[in-house]
Short mmCIF file of C-alpha atoms in Angstrom, two decimals:
data_model
loop_
_atom_site.label_atom_id
_atom_site.label_comp_id
_atom_site.label_asym_id
_atom_site.label_seq_id
_atom_site.Cartn_x
_atom_site.Cartn_y
_atom_site.Cartn_z
CA MET A 3 4.28 3.18 97.90
CA GLU A 4 0.48 3.80 97.67
CA LEU A 5 0.78 7.45 98.65
CA ALA A 6 3.31 7.62 95.82
CA ARG A 7 1.52 5.98 93.23
CA GLN A 8 -1.52 8.19 93.97
CA ARG A 9 0.65 11.38 93.77
CA ALA A 10 2.11 10.08 90.40
CA ASP A 11 -1.39 9.66 89.33
CA ARG A 12 -2.44 13.27 90.31
CA VAL A 13 0.69 14.63 88.36
CA VAL A 14 -0.18 12.54 85.24
CA ARG A 15 -3.82 14.02 85.44
CA GLN A 16 -2.82 17.51 85.83
CA ARG A 17 -0.13 17.04 83.01
CA TYR A 18 -2.64 15.75 80.66
CA ILE A 19 -5.29 18.17 81.59
CA GLU A 20 -2.69 20.95 80.64
CA ASN A 21 -2.01 19.05 77.24
CA ALA A 22 -5.73 18.95 76.63
CA ALA A 23 -6.12 22.68 76.98
CA LYS A 24 -3.20 23.16 74.62
CA GLU A 25 -5.10 20.78 72.10
CA ASP A 26 -8.20 22.55 72.37
CA ALA A 27 -6.53 25.98 72.00
CA ILE A 28 -4.90 24.63 68.69
CA GLU A 29 -8.17 23.34 67.49
CA ALA A 30 -10.04 26.77 68.24
CA ALA A 31 -7.43 28.54 66.62
CA GLU A 32 -7.49 26.31 63.48
CA LYS A 33 -11.53 26.75 63.53
CA ARG A 34 -11.25 30.67 63.75
CA SER A 35 -8.86 30.62 60.85
CA LYS A 36 -11.26 28.48 58.75
CA GLU A 37 -14.07 30.72 59.49
CA ARG A 38 -12.11 33.92 58.44
CA GLY A 39 -11.59 32.09 55.22
CA GLU A 40 -7.61 31.64 55.77
CA ALA A 41 -5.73 28.45 55.21
CA LEU A 42 -5.96 26.12 57.65
CA SER A 43 -2.77 25.95 59.83
CA ASP A 44 -0.19 24.16 57.56
CA LEU A 45 1.07 20.92 59.51
CA ASN A 46 3.94 20.67 57.19
CA ALA A 47 5.26 24.24 57.60
CA PRO A 48 7.93 23.07 60.10
CA LEU A 49 9.10 20.27 57.65
CA TRP A 50 9.32 23.01 54.75
CA LYS A 51 11.30 25.23 57.20
CA ILE A 52 14.04 22.58 58.25
CA TRP A 53 14.43 21.41 54.52
CA ALA A 54 14.88 25.19 53.35
CA ILE A 55 18.06 24.74 55.76
CA LEU A 56 19.05 21.39 54.64
CA ARG A 57 18.45 21.32 51.03
CA PRO A 58 21.66 21.26 48.60
CA THR A 59 22.00 24.26 46.48
CA ALA A 60 23.51 24.33 42.94
CA ALA A 61 26.83 25.65 44.39
CA THR A 62 27.08 22.98 47.14
CA LEU A 63 25.99 20.21 44.93
CA PHE A 64 29.47 20.29 43.39
CA THR A 65 31.61 21.10 46.44
CA SER A 66 30.52 20.42 50.04
CA GLU A 67 27.50 18.27 49.46
CA ALA A 68 28.59 16.37 46.17
CA GLU A 69 27.37 13.11 47.98
CA ALA A 70 24.03 13.94 46.82
CA LEU A 71 24.97 13.74 43.02
CA GLY A 72 26.81 10.46 43.88
CA MET A 73 23.79 9.20 45.34
CA LEU A 74 22.00 10.06 42.19
CA ALA A 75 24.60 8.69 39.96
CA ILE A 76 24.36 5.35 41.84
CA THR A 77 20.77 5.50 41.78
CA LEU A 78 20.71 5.14 38.07
CA CYS A 79 23.29 2.60 38.20
CA LYS A 80 21.15 0.46 40.20
CA ILE A 81 18.29 1.10 37.47
CA VAL A 82 20.74 -0.62 35.06
CA GLU A 83 21.44 -3.39 37.68
CA LEU A 84 17.57 -4.11 37.78
CA LYS A 85 17.60 -4.05 33.71
CA LEU A 86 20.50 -6.76 33.83
CA GLN A 87 18.51 -9.02 36.49
CA THR A 88 15.71 -8.75 34.48
CA ALA A 89 17.41 -10.26 31.43
CA VAL A 90 19.11 -12.82 33.63
CA MET A 91 16.05 -13.95 34.89
CA ARG A 92 14.54 -14.14 31.50
CA ALA A 93 17.49 -16.10 30.23
CA LEU A 94 17.33 -18.60 33.23
CA ASP A 95 13.76 -19.26 32.71
CA ARG A 96 14.15 -19.94 28.98
CA THR A 97 16.99 -22.57 29.95
CA LEU A 98 14.13 -24.93 31.10
CA SER A 99 13.09 -25.38 27.45
CA SER A 100 16.52 -25.24 25.91
CA ARG A 101 17.96 -27.94 28.52
CA SER A 102 21.34 -26.07 27.74
CA LEU A 103 24.02 -26.59 30.59
CA VAL A 104 26.22 -23.89 29.02
CA ASP A 105 23.54 -21.50 29.18
CA PHE A 106 22.62 -22.14 32.65
CA ARG A 107 26.17 -21.80 33.76
CA ALA A 108 26.53 -18.57 31.95
CA GLY A 109 23.32 -17.27 33.51
CA LEU A 110 24.48 -18.15 36.82
CA ILE A 111 27.83 -16.38 36.11
CA ARG A 112 26.01 -13.21 34.77
CA GLY A 113 23.56 -13.28 37.74
CA THR A 114 26.78 -13.55 40.43
CA LEU A 115 28.38 -10.71 38.84
CA VAL A 116 25.24 -8.43 38.54
CA GLY A 117 24.68 -9.42 42.16
CA LEU A 118 28.50 -8.29 43.36
CA GLY A 119 27.98 -5.20 41.50
CA GLY A 120 24.87 -4.29 43.18
CA ALA A 121 26.59 -5.06 46.63
CA TRP A 122 28.97 -2.82 45.86
CA LEU A 123 26.67 0.06 44.64
CA ARG A 124 25.05 -0.56 47.77
CA MET A 125 28.01 -0.07 49.89
CA VAL A 126 28.88 2.95 48.20
CA TYR A 127 25.38 4.45 48.41
CA GLY A 128 25.28 3.73 52.19
CA TYR A 129 28.71 5.34 52.79
CA LEU A 130 27.53 8.57 50.85
CA GLN A 131 24.25 8.73 52.49
CA ALA A 132 26.11 8.58 55.91
CA ARG A 133 28.51 11.32 54.87
CA LEU A 134 25.60 13.56 53.75
CA THR A 135 23.74 12.79 56.97
CA TRP A 136 26.80 13.82 59.11
CA LYS A 137 27.07 17.12 57.10
CA TRP A 138 23.53 18.00 57.42
CA ARG A 139 23.58 17.36 61.12
CA LYS A 140 26.83 19.58 61.31
CA LYS A 141 25.18 22.26 59.35
CA LEU A 142 22.00 22.35 61.55
CA THR A 143 24.05 22.06 64.77
CA VAL A 144 26.16 24.80 63.84
CA LEU A 145 23.37 26.89 63.19
CA PHE A 146 21.82 26.11 66.51
CA HIS A 147 24.84 26.93 68.41
CA GLU A 148 25.31 30.33 66.65
CA LYS A 149 21.94 31.32 67.45
CA TYR A 150 21.79 30.07 70.82
CA PHE A 151 25.13 31.15 72.10
CA SER A 152 25.14 34.54 70.40
CA GLY A 153 24.29 37.46 72.78
CA PHE A 154 23.57 35.60 75.92
CA ASN A 155 20.52 34.01 74.04
CA TYR A 156 21.19 30.75 76.19
CA TYR A 157 20.15 33.01 79.23
CA TRP A 158 17.23 34.56 77.92
CA LEU A 159 15.76 31.05 76.98
CA GLY A 160 16.17 29.85 80.52
CA ALA A 161 14.36 30.58 83.72
CA GLY A 162 16.80 33.20 84.38
CA GLY A 163 15.74 35.43 81.41
CA GLY A 164 12.06 36.19 82.83
CA ARG A 165 10.48 36.29 79.46
CA GLY A 166 7.67 33.89 79.84
CA MET A 167 6.76 33.45 76.25
CA ASP A 168 10.26 32.87 75.12
CA LYS A 169 11.27 30.41 77.77
CA ILE A 170 12.34 26.88 76.55
CA GLU A 171 12.82 24.47 79.44
CA ASP A 172 14.73 21.58 77.61
CA PRO A 173 16.90 23.28 74.86
CA ASP A 174 19.56 20.58 75.46
CA SER A 175 17.03 17.67 74.58
CA ARG A 176 16.12 19.74 71.46
CA ILE A 177 19.70 20.31 70.40
CA THR A 178 20.64 16.58 70.77
CA GLU A 179 17.98 14.31 70.47
CA ASP A 180 15.31 15.92 68.42
CA LEU A 181 17.91 17.24 66.33
CA ASN A 182 19.47 13.90 65.71
CA ALA A 183 15.97 12.19 64.86
CA THR A 184 15.24 15.07 62.55
CA ILE A 185 18.37 14.98 60.72
CA ASN A 186 18.15 10.88 60.42
CA GLY A 187 14.47 11.35 59.16
CA PHE A 188 15.31 13.97 56.45
CA ALA A 189 18.30 11.78 55.25
CA ARG A 190 16.37 8.84 54.89
CA PHE A 191 13.45 10.86 53.15
CA PHE A 192 16.08 12.26 50.68
CA SER A 193 17.63 8.97 49.89
CA ASP A 194 14.30 6.72 49.69
CA SER A 195 12.77 9.38 47.89
CA MET A 196 15.35 9.70 45.15
CA ASN A 197 15.29 6.04 44.70
CA SER A 198 11.44 5.92 44.64
CA ILE A 199 11.12 8.46 41.95
CA VAL A 200 13.96 7.46 39.74
CA THR A 201 12.95 3.74 40.06
CA GLY A 202 9.31 4.18 39.74
CA VAL A 203 9.49 6.54 36.69
CA LEU A 204 11.87 3.96 34.52
CA GLN A 205 9.88 0.92 35.82
CA THR A 206 6.70 2.51 34.76
CA ARG A 207 7.95 3.26 31.36
CA GLU A 208 9.01 -0.33 31.01
CA LEU A 209 5.63 -1.68 32.10
CA TRP A 210 4.00 0.71 29.46
CA VAL A 211 6.23 -0.22 26.58
CA ASN A 212 5.93 -4.19 27.16
CA PHE A 213 2.65 -4.69 28.68
CA GLY A 214 0.50 -1.57 27.88
CA PRO A 215 -0.75 1.44 29.71
CA LEU A 216 -3.29 -0.34 31.92
CA PHE A 217 -0.54 -2.31 33.68
CA ALA A 218 1.35 0.89 34.05
CA ILE A 219 -1.28 2.88 35.64
CA ALA A 220 -2.70 0.12 37.91
CA PRO A 221 -0.17 0.32 40.77
CA TYR A 222 -0.60 3.94 41.18
CA ALA A 223 -4.56 3.60 40.90
CA TYR A 224 -4.68 0.71 43.65
CA LEU A 225 -2.10 2.46 45.89
CA THR A 226 -3.69 5.78 45.74
CA VAL A 227 -7.17 4.56 46.67
CA ALA A 228 -5.58 2.47 49.59
CA PHE A 229 -3.89 5.50 50.90
CA LEU A 230 -7.10 7.71 50.59
CA VAL A 231 -9.04 4.80 52.59
CA VAL A 232 -6.30 4.29 55.23
CA GLU A 233 -6.49 8.39 55.88
CA LYS A 234 -10.26 8.23 55.93
CA VAL A 235 -10.11 5.07 58.56
CA MET A 236 -7.49 6.37 60.71
CA PRO A 237 -6.71 10.10 60.33
CA MET A 238 -3.49 10.43 62.11
CA ARG A 239 -1.59 13.47 60.76
CA LYS A 240 -2.72 15.72 63.94
CA SER A 241 -2.51 13.03 66.31
CA TRP A 242 1.18 12.42 65.28
CA ARG A 243 2.11 15.89 65.74
CA ARG A 244 0.45 16.20 69.25
CA MET A 245 1.78 12.87 70.42
CA GLY A 246 5.38 13.44 69.07
CA HIS A 247 5.57 16.85 70.69
CA ALA A 248 4.16 15.66 74.22
CA ARG A 249 6.68 12.71 73.99
CA GLY A 250 9.62 14.97 73.44
CA TYR A 251 8.55 17.38 76.04
CA SER A 252 8.00 14.61 78.62
CA TRP A 253 11.49 13.34 78.01
CA GLY A 254 13.12 16.78 78.11
CA LYS A 255 11.32 17.20 81.70
CA TYR A 256 12.47 13.81 82.76
CA CYS A 257 16.02 14.52 81.77
CA TYR A 258 16.00 17.86 83.22
CA ALA A 259 15.05 16.54 86.67
CA ALA A 260 17.58 13.74 86.42
CA GLN A 261 20.40 16.19 85.52
CA ARG A 262 19.33 18.61 88.36
CA LEU A 263 20.00 15.81 90.89
CA GLN A 264 23.43 15.36 89.17
CA ASP A 265 24.33 18.91 89.53
CA GLN A 266 22.88 19.45 92.87
CA GLN A 267 23.88 16.16 94.52
CA GLU A 268 25.85 17.46 97.67
CA ALA A 269 23.13 19.84 98.69
CA ILE A 270 20.71 17.48 98.19
CA GLY A 271 22.53 14.81 100.08
CA ILE A 272 23.08 17.23 102.77
CA LEU A 273 19.36 18.15 103.10
CA LYS A 274 18.51 14.51 102.84
CA GLY A 275 16.19 15.15 99.93
CA GLY A 276 17.13 12.11 97.97
CA MET A 277 13.81 10.41 98.36
CA ARG A 278 11.98 13.64 97.57
CA GLU A 279 14.09 14.04 94.25
CA GLY A 280 13.59 10.34 93.42
CA LYS A 281 9.77 10.86 93.49
CA ILE A 282 10.17 13.92 91.31
CA ILE A 283 12.19 11.97 88.72
CA ASP A 284 9.86 8.99 89.29
CA ASP A 285 6.61 11.21 88.31
CA GLU A 286 8.39 12.47 85.31
CA TYR A 287 9.21 9.04 83.95
CA VAL A 288 5.78 7.90 84.55
CA ILE A 289 4.41 10.62 82.55
CA HIS A 290 6.87 9.81 79.77
CA LEU A 291 6.27 6.27 79.85
CA ARG A 292 2.36 7.07 79.45
CA ASP A 293 3.17 9.40 76.34
CA CYS A 294 5.21 6.72 74.66
CA THR A 295 2.53 4.00 75.50
CA ASN A 296 -0.11 6.31 74.00
CA GLN A 297 1.98 7.03 70.75
CA HIS A 298 3.08 3.35 70.42
CA TRP A 299 -0.58 2.02 70.67
CA ALA A 300 -1.86 4.61 68.22
CA PHE A 301 0.97 3.55 65.97
CA TRP A 302 -0.14 -0.12 66.25
CA ARG A 303 -3.60 0.68 65.38
CA PHE A 304 -2.81 2.63 62.49
CA GLY A 305 -0.21 -0.02 61.30
CA MET A 306 -2.85 -2.97 61.35
CA VAL A 307 -5.02 -0.94 58.94
CA ASN A 308 -2.24 0.19 56.85
CA ASN A 309 -0.23 -2.96 56.51
CA PHE A 310 -3.60 -4.46 55.35
CA PHE A 311 -4.38 -2.04 52.39
CA MET A 312 -0.84 -1.42 51.55
CA SER A 313 0.92 -4.71 51.96
CA ASN A 314 -1.16 -7.98 52.43
CA ALA A 315 -4.05 -6.90 50.12
CA THR A 316 -1.34 -5.80 47.58
CA GLU A 317 -0.37 -9.55 46.82
CA ALA A 318 -3.91 -10.44 45.83
CA PHE A 319 -3.98 -7.26 43.30
CA VAL A 320 -0.63 -8.25 41.72
CA SER A 321 -1.64 -11.79 41.54
CA MET A 322 -4.99 -10.66 39.76
CA PHE A 323 -3.10 -8.23 37.33
CA CYS A 324 0.02 -10.34 36.40
CA ILE A 325 -0.82 -13.96 36.97
CA GLY A 326 -4.47 -13.48 35.96
CA ARG A 327 -3.34 -11.97 32.84
CA GLY A 328 -2.45 -15.26 31.40
CA VAL A 329 -6.03 -16.47 32.39
CA TRP A 330 -8.15 -13.64 30.82
CA PHE A 331 -5.91 -13.25 27.83
CA PRO A 332 -4.43 -16.72 26.84
CA LYS A 333 -2.01 -16.74 23.99
CA GLU A 334 -3.15 -18.19 20.58
CA GLY A 335 -2.32 -21.79 20.35
CA GLY A 336 -2.13 -22.28 23.99
CA ASN A 337 1.13 -23.54 26.04
CA ASP A 338 1.11 -27.05 24.70
CA THR A 339 4.94 -27.07 24.27
CA ILE A 340 7.88 -26.61 26.68
CA GLU A 341 9.33 -23.57 24.61
CA LYS A 342 5.85 -21.78 25.24
CA ILE A 343 5.55 -22.65 28.71
CA ALA A 344 9.18 -21.33 29.39
CA ASP A 345 8.31 -18.36 27.59
CA THR A 346 5.20 -17.55 29.63
CA ARG A 347 7.09 -18.26 32.85
CA ALA A 348 9.59 -15.69 31.48
CA ASP A 349 7.01 -13.02 30.63
CA VAL A 350 5.05 -13.68 33.95
CA ALA A 351 8.55 -13.30 36.06
CA VAL A 352 9.54 -10.03 34.43
CA GLN A 353 6.04 -8.57 34.55
CA LEU A 354 5.95 -9.43 38.32
CA LEU A 355 9.20 -8.04 38.86
CA LEU A 356 8.29 -4.77 37.01
CA PHE A 357 4.96 -4.70 38.60
CA ASN A 358 6.44 -5.24 42.26
CA GLN A 359 9.31 -2.75 41.81
CA THR A 360 6.70 -0.15 40.49
CA MET A 361 4.41 -0.55 43.66
CA THR A 362 7.35 -0.78 45.63
CA SER A 363 8.47 2.71 44.42
CA PHE A 364 5.13 4.45 44.94
CA LYS A 365 4.54 2.66 48.28
CA THR A 366 7.94 3.78 49.38
CA ALA A 367 7.00 7.42 48.60
CA ILE A 368 3.52 7.13 50.52
CA THR A 369 5.57 5.65 53.43
CA LEU A 370 8.04 8.35 53.46
CA LEU A 371 5.40 10.96 53.63
CA ARG A 372 3.60 9.19 56.86
CA ASP A 373 7.29 8.77 58.15
CA MET A 374 7.54 12.68 57.74
CA GLN A 375 4.40 13.16 59.46
CA GLN A 376 5.28 10.86 62.42
CA LEU A 377 8.45 12.98 62.60
CA ILE A 378 6.60 16.31 62.93
CA GLY A 379 6.70 16.40 66.66
CA ASN A 380 10.32 16.62 66.81
CA VAL A 381 10.79 18.93 63.89
CA GLU A 382 8.25 21.19 65.57
CA ARG A 383 10.29 21.38 68.71
CA ILE A 384 13.47 22.16 66.58
CA THR A 385 11.60 24.87 64.76
CA GLU A 386 9.86 26.33 67.70
CA MET A 387 13.32 26.64 69.44
CA LEU A 388 14.86 28.39 66.28
CA GLU A 389 11.82 30.73 65.97
CA THR A 390 12.26 31.56 69.88
CA LEU A 391 15.82 32.45 69.24
CA ASP A 392 15.11 34.83 66.44
CA ARG A 393 12.40 36.20 68.54
CA VAL A 394 14.84 36.70 71.30
CA ALA A 395 17.47 38.22 68.81
CA GLU A 396 14.89 40.69 67.31
CA ALA A 397 13.62 41.82 70.76
CA LYS A 398 17.10 42.56 71.92
CA GLN A 399 17.69 44.52 68.72
CA GLY A 400 15.08 46.90 69.49
CA GLU A 401 15.93 47.51 73.03
CA LYS A 402 17.92 50.47 74.34
CA GLN A 403 21.53 49.86 74.37
CA VAL A 404 23.07 50.67 77.84
CA SER A 405 25.24 53.70 77.72
CA THR A 406 28.88 52.26 79.17
CA VAL A 407 31.78 54.08 79.93
CA THR A 408 35.31 52.17 80.54
CA ALA A 409 37.16 53.80 83.52
CA ASP A 410 39.30 52.46 86.72
CA ARG A 411 36.15 52.58 88.77
CA ILE A 412 32.46 51.31 89.45
CA GLU A 413 29.72 54.07 89.13
CA PHE A 414 25.98 53.84 88.58
CA GLU A 415 24.57 57.43 87.36
CA ASN A 416 20.79 57.67 87.23
CA VAL A 417 20.36 54.08 86.51
CA THR A 418 16.68 52.64 86.36
CA VAL A 419 16.72 48.63 86.96
CA ILE A 420 13.73 47.08 85.09
CA THR A 421 13.21 43.32 84.57
CA PRO A 422 12.75 41.80 81.41
CA ALA A 423 8.95 41.34 82.31
CA ASP A 424 9.04 45.20 82.53
CA VAL A 425 8.91 45.12 86.43
CA LEU A 426 10.47 48.46 88.11
CA LEU A 427 12.81 47.40 90.89
CA VAL A 428 15.19 50.54 91.33
CA GLU A 429 14.74 53.91 89.93
CA ASN A 430 17.68 56.63 89.39
CA LEU A 431 20.16 54.59 91.19
CA SER A 432 23.36 56.40 91.64
CA PHE A 433 26.53 55.39 93.54
CA ARG A 434 30.47 55.37 92.83
CA LEU A 435 33.23 53.05 93.95
CA GLU A 436 36.69 53.79 93.54
CA ASN A 437 39.57 51.29 93.34
CA GLY A 438 40.06 49.47 96.60
CA GLN A 439 36.39 50.46 98.09
CA SER A 440 33.72 48.19 99.12
CA LEU A 441 29.95 48.33 99.30
CA LEU A 442 27.28 46.15 100.93
CA LEU A 443 23.98 45.78 99.14
CA VAL A 444 20.96 45.24 101.71
CA GLY A 445 17.54 44.61 100.79
CA HIS A 446 14.62 41.95 100.97
CA ASN A 447 14.32 39.19 98.50
CA GLY A 448 13.12 40.70 95.02
CA SER A 449 14.23 44.06 95.88
CA GLY A 450 16.88 44.02 93.01
CA LYS A 451 20.21 43.11 94.66
CA SER A 452 21.01 40.68 92.10
CA SER A 453 19.59 42.46 89.19
CA ILE A 454 22.02 45.19 89.85
CA PHE A 455 24.87 42.92 89.04
CA ARG A 456 23.02 41.66 86.17
CA CYS A 457 23.12 45.26 84.78
CA LEU A 458 26.55 45.55 85.56
CA GLY A 459 27.71 42.43 83.79
CA GLY A 460 25.66 43.50 80.68
CA LEU A 461 22.87 40.66 81.10
CA TRP A 462 20.06 43.39 81.37
CA LYS A 463 19.80 46.61 79.54
CA ILE A 464 18.91 49.78 81.14
CA PRO A 465 16.66 52.67 79.78
CA ASP A 466 17.97 55.84 78.28
CA GLY A 467 19.35 58.61 80.93
CA GLY A 468 21.40 56.30 82.98
CA THR A 469 25.21 55.54 82.52
CA ILE A 470 27.23 52.59 84.00
CA THR A 471 31.04 53.20 84.34
CA LYS A 472 33.21 50.09 84.97
CA PRO A 473 36.67 48.64 84.27
CA PRO A 474 37.67 46.83 81.39
CA LEU A 475 36.13 43.15 81.35
CA GLU A 476 39.67 41.51 81.71
CA GLU A 477 39.97 43.53 85.03
CA LEU A 478 36.70 42.50 86.70
CA PHE A 479 35.98 39.21 88.42
CA TYR A 480 32.25 38.28 88.95
CA ILE A 481 31.36 35.85 91.54
CA PRO A 482 27.76 34.61 90.33
CA GLN A 483 24.82 33.86 92.67
CA LYS A 484 24.82 30.29 91.89
CA PRO A 485 28.50 28.84 92.09
CA TYR A 486 29.72 27.51 88.79
CA ASN A 487 32.74 25.01 88.85
CA VAL A 488 34.31 24.32 85.58
CA HIS A 489 36.21 21.16 84.47
CA GLY A 490 39.73 21.56 84.99
CA THR A 491 42.48 22.69 87.56
CA LEU A 492 42.09 25.60 89.97
CA ALA A 493 43.97 27.75 87.65
CA ASP A 494 41.37 27.04 85.09
CA GLN A 495 38.55 27.98 87.71
CA LEU A 496 40.06 31.38 88.36
CA THR A 497 41.12 32.36 84.87
CA TYR A 498 37.64 31.19 83.24
CA PRO A 499 36.79 31.62 80.52
CA GLU A 500 40.08 32.56 78.91
CA THR A 501 41.87 29.04 79.78
CA ALA A 502 39.31 26.76 80.91
#
């Protein structure tokens, strides 16, 4: 156990040395960019790229993504609900002076009806948000699948492609978990930002009209200063990016190791390699746990500072502006009657409600910005894969297309086999196989035996001057170097991919 722990520690240290080198490279690139007078690398660029894909257009707002309009309409209705709540609160406070049981019962009935209407609005709003989230997930997933399965791109992104700069080791984790986290984050941002903007504008107007410009501007002034102080004390934007990316990468490595054990369980069992594979999986999991611990510890430290300035200190600020207003600017004649006391209570209650709603709206907007920054690690992994798929597609478009002839034979004529990494394996290869003939390819490891079949199968392109003649695809049956068993019957295995 001690040896296993020491080995895991060595692997962890090596991984963090690699991550530190990557971080140093990023910082050096940013420094060079700044010295050239260019804009510093925009950390928000991945967010804008995903939003450009997801955002509703003028056409889809009235058709496939009408949920967005429905959410906006319900947000406006919720503003009416807030106004009704304010009126009910004012009326109930004034029953303290009137002592009218009829008015009190009427206020309770109106408050109950307003509450039921608000509950219904929130239920419908949640349903529309869930539908919009599902449609966005479908839109981005379809885009990924189109790019990933087009033209053997899934092959080029894997280890078999041989293109070092275009290799993605954990595409499954990015398409599933990172995509899901990204879509949920964007849906929450779209929903909450809509609520924040609409309610913030209308509540600010109410504060301005009823209590003056000082009370309308004060929430924004305080929260802006608090935001800048938190950013100065705990600058976390780049840290969120790096920690999120490291956490997603280590999780993908762990899933890959576990999936490899599942795929190769028979061979591992025969070779008695269970303990060895278990150590590999344990090492990857230890690395992922440490990435999670570092991220959670950073979030906890940031949360302590952020909650103090953005939440706890806010209560004292609200009290100073709302309740203290009656102390600083008392009404003429004082509060010497029950009626005046009730009016003062009603005014303070309304002002507290409006003030808190305005601060909550602006605070929600700030929180959303920070949430999106925390999400940038997942978003960056998504955009990195999309950009890699685009680069692979562009590179393949620039390649020379293989000259292929369809006939009832297999023939290579002056075919040169070159790997995607531009390594020459075979030059001017020529041979001919008629129907019924056999051919045995012999050679040492790496001499190009499997590569010839990759060219025959269309995975690799060949330079100009060579010609490959082969029967139609439906008359060929390839046996891959690594066996692949499909889900289904023996007939499905033999007829794959037509009926499997």
